[in-house]
PDB file of C-alpha atoms and ligand atoms in Angstrom:
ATOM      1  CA  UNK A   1      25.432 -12.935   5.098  1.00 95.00           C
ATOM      2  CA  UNK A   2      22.239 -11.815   3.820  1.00 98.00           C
ATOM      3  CA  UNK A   3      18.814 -12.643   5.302  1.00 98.00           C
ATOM      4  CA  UNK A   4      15.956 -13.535   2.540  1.00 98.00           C
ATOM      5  CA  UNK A   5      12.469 -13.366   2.884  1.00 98.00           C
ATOM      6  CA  UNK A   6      10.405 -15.626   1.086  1.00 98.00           C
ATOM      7  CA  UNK A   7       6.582 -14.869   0.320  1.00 98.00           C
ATOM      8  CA  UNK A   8       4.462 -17.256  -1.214  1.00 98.00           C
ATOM      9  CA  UNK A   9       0.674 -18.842  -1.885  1.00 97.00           C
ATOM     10  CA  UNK A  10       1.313 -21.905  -3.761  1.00 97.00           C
ATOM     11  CA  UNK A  11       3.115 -24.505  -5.168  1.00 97.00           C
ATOM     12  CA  UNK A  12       6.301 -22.776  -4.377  1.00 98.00           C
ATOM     13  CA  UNK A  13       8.365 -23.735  -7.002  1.00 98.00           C
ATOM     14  CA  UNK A  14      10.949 -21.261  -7.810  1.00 98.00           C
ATOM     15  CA  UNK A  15      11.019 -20.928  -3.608  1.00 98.00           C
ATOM     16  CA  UNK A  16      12.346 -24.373  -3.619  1.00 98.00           C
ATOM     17  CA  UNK A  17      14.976 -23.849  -6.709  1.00 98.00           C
ATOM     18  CA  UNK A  18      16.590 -20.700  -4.328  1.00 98.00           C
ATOM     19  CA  UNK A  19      16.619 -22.737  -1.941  1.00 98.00           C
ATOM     20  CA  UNK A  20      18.456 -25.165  -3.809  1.00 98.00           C
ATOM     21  CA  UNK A  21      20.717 -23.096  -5.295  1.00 98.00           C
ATOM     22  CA  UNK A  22      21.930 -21.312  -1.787  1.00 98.00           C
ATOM     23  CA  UNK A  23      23.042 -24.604  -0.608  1.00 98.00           C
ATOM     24  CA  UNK A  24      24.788 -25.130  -3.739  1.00 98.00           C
ATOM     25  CA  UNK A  25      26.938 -21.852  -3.512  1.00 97.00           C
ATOM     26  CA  UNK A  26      25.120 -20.522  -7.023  1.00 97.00           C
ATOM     27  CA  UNK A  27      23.866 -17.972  -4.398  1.00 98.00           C
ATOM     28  CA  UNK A  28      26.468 -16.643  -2.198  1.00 97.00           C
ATOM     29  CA  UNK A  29      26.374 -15.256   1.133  1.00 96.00           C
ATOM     30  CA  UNK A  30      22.641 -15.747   1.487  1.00 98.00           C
ATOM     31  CA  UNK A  31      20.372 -17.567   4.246  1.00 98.00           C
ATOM     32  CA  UNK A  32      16.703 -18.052   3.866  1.00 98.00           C
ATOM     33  CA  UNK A  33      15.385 -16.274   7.371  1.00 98.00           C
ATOM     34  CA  UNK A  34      11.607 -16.814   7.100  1.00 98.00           C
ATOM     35  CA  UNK A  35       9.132 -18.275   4.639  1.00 98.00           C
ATOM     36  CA  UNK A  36       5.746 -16.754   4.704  1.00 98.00           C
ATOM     37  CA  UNK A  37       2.587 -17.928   3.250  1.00 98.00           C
ATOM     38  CA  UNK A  38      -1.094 -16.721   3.268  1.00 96.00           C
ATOM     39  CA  UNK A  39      -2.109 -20.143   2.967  1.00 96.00           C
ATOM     40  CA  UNK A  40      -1.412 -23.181   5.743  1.00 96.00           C
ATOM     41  CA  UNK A  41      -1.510 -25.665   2.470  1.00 97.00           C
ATOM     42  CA  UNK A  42       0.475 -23.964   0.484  1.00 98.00           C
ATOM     43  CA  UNK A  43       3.057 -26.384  -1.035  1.00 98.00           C
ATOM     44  CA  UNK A  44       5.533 -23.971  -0.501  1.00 98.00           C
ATOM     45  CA  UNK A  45       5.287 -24.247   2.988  1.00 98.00           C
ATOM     46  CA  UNK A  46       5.652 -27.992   3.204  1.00 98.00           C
ATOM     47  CA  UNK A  47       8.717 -27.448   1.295  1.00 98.00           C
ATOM     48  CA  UNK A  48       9.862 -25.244   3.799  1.00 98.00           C
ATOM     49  CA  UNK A  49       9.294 -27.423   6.705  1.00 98.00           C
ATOM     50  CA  UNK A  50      10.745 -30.043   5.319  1.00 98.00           C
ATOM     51  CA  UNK A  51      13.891 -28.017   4.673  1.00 98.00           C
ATOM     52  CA  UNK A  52      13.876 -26.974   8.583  1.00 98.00           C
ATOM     53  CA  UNK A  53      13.162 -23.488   7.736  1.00 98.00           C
ATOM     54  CA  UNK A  54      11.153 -20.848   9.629  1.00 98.00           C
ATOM     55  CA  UNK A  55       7.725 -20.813   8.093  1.00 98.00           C
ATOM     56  CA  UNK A  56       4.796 -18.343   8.884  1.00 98.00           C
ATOM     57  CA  UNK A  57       1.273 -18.116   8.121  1.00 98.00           C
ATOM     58  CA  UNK A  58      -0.367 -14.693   7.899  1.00 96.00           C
ATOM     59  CA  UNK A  59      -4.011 -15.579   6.102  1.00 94.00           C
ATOM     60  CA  UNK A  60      -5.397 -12.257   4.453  1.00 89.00           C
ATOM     61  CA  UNK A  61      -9.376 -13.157   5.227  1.00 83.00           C
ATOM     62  CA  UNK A  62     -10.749 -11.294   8.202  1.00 83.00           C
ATOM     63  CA  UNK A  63      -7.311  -8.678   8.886  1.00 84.00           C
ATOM     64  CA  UNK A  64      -7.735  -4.710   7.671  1.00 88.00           C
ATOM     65  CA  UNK A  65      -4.880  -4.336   4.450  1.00 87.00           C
ATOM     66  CA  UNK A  66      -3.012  -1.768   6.762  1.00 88.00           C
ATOM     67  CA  UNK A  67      -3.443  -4.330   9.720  1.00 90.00           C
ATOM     68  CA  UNK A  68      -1.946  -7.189   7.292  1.00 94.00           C
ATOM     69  CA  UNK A  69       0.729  -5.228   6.045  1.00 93.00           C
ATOM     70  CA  UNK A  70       2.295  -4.388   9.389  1.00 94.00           C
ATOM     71  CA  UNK A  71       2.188  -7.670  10.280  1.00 95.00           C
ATOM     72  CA  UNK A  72       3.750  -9.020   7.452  1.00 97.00           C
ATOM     73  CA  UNK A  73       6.717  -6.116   7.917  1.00 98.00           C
ATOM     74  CA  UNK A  74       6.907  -6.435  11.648  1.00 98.00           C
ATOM     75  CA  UNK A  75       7.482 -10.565  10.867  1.00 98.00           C
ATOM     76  CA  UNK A  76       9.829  -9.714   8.202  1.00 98.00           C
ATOM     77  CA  UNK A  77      12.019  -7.470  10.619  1.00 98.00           C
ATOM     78  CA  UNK A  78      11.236  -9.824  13.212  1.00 98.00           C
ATOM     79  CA  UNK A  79      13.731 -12.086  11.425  1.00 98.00           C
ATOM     80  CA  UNK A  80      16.106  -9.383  10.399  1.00 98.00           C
ATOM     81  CA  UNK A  81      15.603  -9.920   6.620  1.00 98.00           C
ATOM     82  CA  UNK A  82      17.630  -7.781   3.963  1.00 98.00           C
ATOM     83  CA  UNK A  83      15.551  -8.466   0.781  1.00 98.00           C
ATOM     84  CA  UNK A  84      12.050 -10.206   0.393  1.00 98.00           C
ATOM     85  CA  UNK A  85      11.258 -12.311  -2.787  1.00 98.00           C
ATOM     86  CA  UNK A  86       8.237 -12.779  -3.911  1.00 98.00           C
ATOM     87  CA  UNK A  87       7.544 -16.380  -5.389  1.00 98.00           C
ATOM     88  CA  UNK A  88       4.187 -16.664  -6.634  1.00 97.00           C
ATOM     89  CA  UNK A  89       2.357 -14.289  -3.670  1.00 97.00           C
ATOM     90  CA  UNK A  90      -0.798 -13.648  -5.018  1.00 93.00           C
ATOM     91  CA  UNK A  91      -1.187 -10.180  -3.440  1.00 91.00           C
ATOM     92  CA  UNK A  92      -0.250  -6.679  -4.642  1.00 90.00           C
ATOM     93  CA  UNK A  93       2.250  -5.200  -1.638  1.00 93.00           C
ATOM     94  CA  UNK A  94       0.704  -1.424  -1.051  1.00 93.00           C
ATOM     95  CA  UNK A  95       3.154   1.154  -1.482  1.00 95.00           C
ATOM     96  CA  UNK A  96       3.494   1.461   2.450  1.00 96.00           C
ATOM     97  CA  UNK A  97       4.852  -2.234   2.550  1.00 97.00           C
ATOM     98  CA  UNK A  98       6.892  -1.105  -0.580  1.00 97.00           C
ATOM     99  CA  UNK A  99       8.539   1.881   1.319  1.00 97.00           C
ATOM    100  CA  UNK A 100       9.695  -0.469   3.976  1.00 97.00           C
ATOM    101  CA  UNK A 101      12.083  -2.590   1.721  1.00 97.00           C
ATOM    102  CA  UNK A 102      13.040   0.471  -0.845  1.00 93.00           C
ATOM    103  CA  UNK A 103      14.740  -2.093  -3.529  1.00 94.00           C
ATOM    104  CA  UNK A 104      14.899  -5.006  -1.967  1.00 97.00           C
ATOM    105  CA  UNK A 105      11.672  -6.427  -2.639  1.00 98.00           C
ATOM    106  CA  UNK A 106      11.873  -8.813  -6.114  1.00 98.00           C
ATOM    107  CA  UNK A 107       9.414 -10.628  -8.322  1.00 98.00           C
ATOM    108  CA  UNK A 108       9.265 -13.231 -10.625  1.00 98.00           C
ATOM    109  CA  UNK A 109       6.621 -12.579 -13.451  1.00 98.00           C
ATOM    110  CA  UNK A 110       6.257 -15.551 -16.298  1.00 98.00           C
ATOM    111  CA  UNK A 111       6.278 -13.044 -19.026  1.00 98.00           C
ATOM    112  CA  UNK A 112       8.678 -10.937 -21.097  1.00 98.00           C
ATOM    113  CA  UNK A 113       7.732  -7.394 -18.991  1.00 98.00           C
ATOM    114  CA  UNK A 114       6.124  -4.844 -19.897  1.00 98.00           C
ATOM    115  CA  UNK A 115       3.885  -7.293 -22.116  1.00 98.00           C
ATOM    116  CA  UNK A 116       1.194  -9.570 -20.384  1.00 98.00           C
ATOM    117  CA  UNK A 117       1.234  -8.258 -16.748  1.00 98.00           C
ATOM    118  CA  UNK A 118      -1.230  -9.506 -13.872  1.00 96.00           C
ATOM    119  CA  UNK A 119      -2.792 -12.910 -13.837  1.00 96.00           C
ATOM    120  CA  UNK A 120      -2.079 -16.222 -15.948  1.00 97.00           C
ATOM    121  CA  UNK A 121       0.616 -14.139 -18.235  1.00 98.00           C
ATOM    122  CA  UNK A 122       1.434 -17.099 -20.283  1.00 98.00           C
ATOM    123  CA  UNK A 123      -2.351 -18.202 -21.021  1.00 98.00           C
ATOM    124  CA  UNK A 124      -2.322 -14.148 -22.136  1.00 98.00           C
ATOM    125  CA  UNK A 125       0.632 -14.178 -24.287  1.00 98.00           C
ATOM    126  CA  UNK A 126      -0.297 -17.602 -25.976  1.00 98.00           C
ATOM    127  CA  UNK A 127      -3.811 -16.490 -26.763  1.00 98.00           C
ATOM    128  CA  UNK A 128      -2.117 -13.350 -28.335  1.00 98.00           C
ATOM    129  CA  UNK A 129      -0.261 -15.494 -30.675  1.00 98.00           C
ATOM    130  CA  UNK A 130       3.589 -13.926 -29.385  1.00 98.00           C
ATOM    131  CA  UNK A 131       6.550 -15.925 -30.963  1.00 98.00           C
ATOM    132  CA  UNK A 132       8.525 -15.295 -28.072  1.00 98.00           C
ATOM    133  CA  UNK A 133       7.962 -15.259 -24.546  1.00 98.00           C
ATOM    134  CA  UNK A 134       9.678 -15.846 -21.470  1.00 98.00           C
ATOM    135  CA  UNK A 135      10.208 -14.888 -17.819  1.00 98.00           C
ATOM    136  CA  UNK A 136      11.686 -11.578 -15.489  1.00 98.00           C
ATOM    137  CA  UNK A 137      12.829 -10.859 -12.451  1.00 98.00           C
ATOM    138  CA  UNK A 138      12.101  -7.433 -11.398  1.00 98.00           C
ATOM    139  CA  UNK A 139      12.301  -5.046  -8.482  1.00 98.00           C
ATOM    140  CA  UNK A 140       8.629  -4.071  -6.794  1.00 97.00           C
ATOM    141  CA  UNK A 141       7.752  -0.805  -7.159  1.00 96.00           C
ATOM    142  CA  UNK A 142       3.910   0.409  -6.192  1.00 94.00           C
ATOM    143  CA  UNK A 143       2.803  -0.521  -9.421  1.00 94.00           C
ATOM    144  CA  UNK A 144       1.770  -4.559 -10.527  1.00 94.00           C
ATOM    145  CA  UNK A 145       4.556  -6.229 -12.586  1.00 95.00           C
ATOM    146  CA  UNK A 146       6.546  -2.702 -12.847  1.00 95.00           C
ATOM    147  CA  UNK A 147       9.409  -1.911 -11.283  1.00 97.00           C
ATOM    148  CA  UNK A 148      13.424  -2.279 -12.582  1.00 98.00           C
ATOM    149  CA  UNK A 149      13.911  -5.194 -14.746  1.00 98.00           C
ATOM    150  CA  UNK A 150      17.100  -7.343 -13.314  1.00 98.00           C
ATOM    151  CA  UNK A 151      17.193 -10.499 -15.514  1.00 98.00           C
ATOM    152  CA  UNK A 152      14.717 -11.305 -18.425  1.00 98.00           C
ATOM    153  CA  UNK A 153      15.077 -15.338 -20.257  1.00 98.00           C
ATOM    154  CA  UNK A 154      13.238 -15.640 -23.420  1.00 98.00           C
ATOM    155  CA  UNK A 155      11.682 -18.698 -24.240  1.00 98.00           C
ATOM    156  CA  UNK A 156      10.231 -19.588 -27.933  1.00 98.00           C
ATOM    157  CA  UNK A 157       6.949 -20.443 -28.521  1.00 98.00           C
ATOM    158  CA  UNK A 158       6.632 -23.332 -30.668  1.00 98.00           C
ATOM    159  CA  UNK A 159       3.924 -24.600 -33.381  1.00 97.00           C
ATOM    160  CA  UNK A 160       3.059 -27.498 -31.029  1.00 98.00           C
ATOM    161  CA  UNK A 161       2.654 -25.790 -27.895  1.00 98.00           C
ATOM    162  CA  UNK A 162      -0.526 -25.008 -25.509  1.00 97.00           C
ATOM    163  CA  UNK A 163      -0.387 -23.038 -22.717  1.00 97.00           C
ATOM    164  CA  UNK A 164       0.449 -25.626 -20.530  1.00 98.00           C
ATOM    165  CA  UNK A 165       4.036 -26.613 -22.181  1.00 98.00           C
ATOM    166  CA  UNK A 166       4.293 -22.653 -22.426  1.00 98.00           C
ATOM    167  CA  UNK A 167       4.147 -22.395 -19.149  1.00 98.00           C
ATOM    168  CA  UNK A 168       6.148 -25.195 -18.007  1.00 98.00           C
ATOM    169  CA  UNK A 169       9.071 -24.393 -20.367  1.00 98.00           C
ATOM    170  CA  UNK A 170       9.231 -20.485 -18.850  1.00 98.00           C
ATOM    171  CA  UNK A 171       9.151 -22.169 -15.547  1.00 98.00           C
ATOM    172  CA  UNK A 172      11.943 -24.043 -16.053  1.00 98.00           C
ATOM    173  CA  UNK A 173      14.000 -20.648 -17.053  1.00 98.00           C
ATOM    174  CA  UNK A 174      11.958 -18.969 -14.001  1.00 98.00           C
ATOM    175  CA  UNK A 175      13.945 -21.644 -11.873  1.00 98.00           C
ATOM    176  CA  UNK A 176      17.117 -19.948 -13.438  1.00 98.00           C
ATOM    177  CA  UNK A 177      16.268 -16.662 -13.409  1.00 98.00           C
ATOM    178  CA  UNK A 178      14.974 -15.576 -10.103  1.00 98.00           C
ATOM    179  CA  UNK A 179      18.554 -17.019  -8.795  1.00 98.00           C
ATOM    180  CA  UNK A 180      20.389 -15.142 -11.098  1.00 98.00           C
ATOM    181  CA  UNK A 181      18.971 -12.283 -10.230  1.00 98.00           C
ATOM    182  CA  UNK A 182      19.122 -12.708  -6.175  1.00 98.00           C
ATOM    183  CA  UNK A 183      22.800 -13.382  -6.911  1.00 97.00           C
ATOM    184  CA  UNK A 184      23.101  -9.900  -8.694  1.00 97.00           C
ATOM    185  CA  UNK A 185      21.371  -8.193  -6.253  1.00 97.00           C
ATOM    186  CA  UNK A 186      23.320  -9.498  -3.066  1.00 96.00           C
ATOM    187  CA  UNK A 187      26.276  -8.125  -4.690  1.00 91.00           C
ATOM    188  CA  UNK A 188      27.553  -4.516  -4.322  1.00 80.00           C
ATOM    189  CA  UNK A 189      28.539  -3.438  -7.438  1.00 90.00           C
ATOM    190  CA  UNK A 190      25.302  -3.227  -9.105  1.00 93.00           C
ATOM    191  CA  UNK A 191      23.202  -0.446  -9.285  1.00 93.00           C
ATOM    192  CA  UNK A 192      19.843   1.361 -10.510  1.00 95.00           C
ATOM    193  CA  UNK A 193      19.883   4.226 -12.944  1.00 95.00           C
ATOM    194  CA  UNK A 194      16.454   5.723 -13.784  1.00 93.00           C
ATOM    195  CA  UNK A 195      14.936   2.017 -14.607  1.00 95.00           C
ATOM    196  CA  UNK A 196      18.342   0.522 -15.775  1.00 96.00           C
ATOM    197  CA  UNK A 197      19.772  -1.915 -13.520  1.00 96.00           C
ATOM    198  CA  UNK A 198      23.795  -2.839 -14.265  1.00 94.00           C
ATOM    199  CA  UNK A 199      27.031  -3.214 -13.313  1.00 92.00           C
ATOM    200  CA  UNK A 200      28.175  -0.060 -11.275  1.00 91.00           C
ATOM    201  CA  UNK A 201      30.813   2.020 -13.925  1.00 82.00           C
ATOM    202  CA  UNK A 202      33.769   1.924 -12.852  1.00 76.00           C
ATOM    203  CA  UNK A 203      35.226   4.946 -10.034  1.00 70.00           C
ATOM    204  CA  UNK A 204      37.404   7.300 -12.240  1.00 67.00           C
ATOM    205  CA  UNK A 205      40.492   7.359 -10.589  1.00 60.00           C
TER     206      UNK A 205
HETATM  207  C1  GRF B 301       5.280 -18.552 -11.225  1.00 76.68           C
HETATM  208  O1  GRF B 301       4.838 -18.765 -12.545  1.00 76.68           O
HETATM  209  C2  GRF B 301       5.702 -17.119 -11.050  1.00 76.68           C
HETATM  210  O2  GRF B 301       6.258 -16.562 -12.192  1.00 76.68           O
HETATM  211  C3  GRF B 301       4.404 -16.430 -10.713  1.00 76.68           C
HETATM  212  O3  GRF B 301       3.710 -17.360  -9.900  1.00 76.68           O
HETATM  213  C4  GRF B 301       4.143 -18.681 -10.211  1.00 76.68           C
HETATM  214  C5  GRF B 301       4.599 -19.308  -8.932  1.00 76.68           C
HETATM  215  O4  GRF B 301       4.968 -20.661  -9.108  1.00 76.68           O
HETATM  216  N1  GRF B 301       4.641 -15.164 -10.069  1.00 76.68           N
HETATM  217  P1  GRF B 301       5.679 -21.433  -7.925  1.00 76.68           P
HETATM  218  O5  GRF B 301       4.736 -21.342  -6.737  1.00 76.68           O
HETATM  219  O6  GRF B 301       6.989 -20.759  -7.668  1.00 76.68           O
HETATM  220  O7  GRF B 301       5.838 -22.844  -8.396  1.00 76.68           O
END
């Protein structure tokens, strides 16, 4: 059984969708340990409470970064938890937080990575007129919206969109993806090579 981690600021969405989906079975093996937030109103954390899970709050307003982070990691350990997800945490981890889960940190960006990184990604790639955009699930790295791609869902961008139904539609596949991709991860026979991530070959007998 694998313990998750849950970080979020908001509306906590695609939290409540893993959720959903480990007490379906679409995610195997998996427990949610601990949901933190940086926010007491987050809706996230309602969600949580309401599902009887552990919630935290660790605000980021009047704590040093270094001070924050090892609070955050000592409450993640705390709980014993395998891999942290990041679901709409509206802080960069710094790379000592990063070091502390080495691949087993993910993220769920609302954009077809490497194109539109950082904030409001779908406002971005509507305003740039793409055809195509989408979602992906990705391991942290110490860069923003960088690291290993694990599962990318394209969505189209249609003549009668606006941002809005943009970004509703991707988060609809978000919901999808970011379970997907937890499920992947939680199994063993998967595997990074350089920034590849796939099924382990085969052992050669
Ligand atoms: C999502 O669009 C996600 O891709 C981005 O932040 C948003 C969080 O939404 N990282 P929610 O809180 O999960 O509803």
């Amino acid at each position: 059984m694998k313990h998750l981690g849950i970080l979020l600021s908001g509306r906590g969405s695609n939290f409540e969708a893993i959720a959903h989906n480990i007490a379906t079975g679409r995610i195997p093996d998996a427990r949610i340990a601990v949901v933190i937030s940086n926010k007491p109103d987050a809706g996230g954390i309602a969600t949580a409470q309401r599902l009887g899970l552990n919630t935290l709050i660790i605000p980021f307003k009047g704590t040093e970064r270094a001070d924050h982070d090892r609070a955050m990691v000592a409450a993640l350990k705390q709980h014993q938890v395998d891999f942290v997800c990041l679901a709409g945490y509206m802080r960069l981890l710094s790379p000592w937080f990063v070091q502390q889960f080495p691949r087993r940190i993910l993220n769920i960006h609302p954009s077809l990575l490497p194109a539109f990184p950082g904030l409001e990604a779908q406002e971005q790639a509507f305003a740039y007129g793409v055809k195509v955009s989408g979602c992906t699930v990705h391991f942290v790295d110490e860069e923003l919206d960088h690291g290993a791609i694990i599962v990318q869902k394209t969505v189209p961008v249609l003549d009668s969109d606006d941002e809005h139904t943009l970004a509703a539609r991707i988060l609809e596949q978000e919901h999808v993806a970011y379970s997907e991709a937890i499920a992947m991860v939680l199994q063993s026979d998967y595997e990074v090579v350089g920034r590849r991530f796939g099924k382990k070959s085969p052992a050669v007998a």
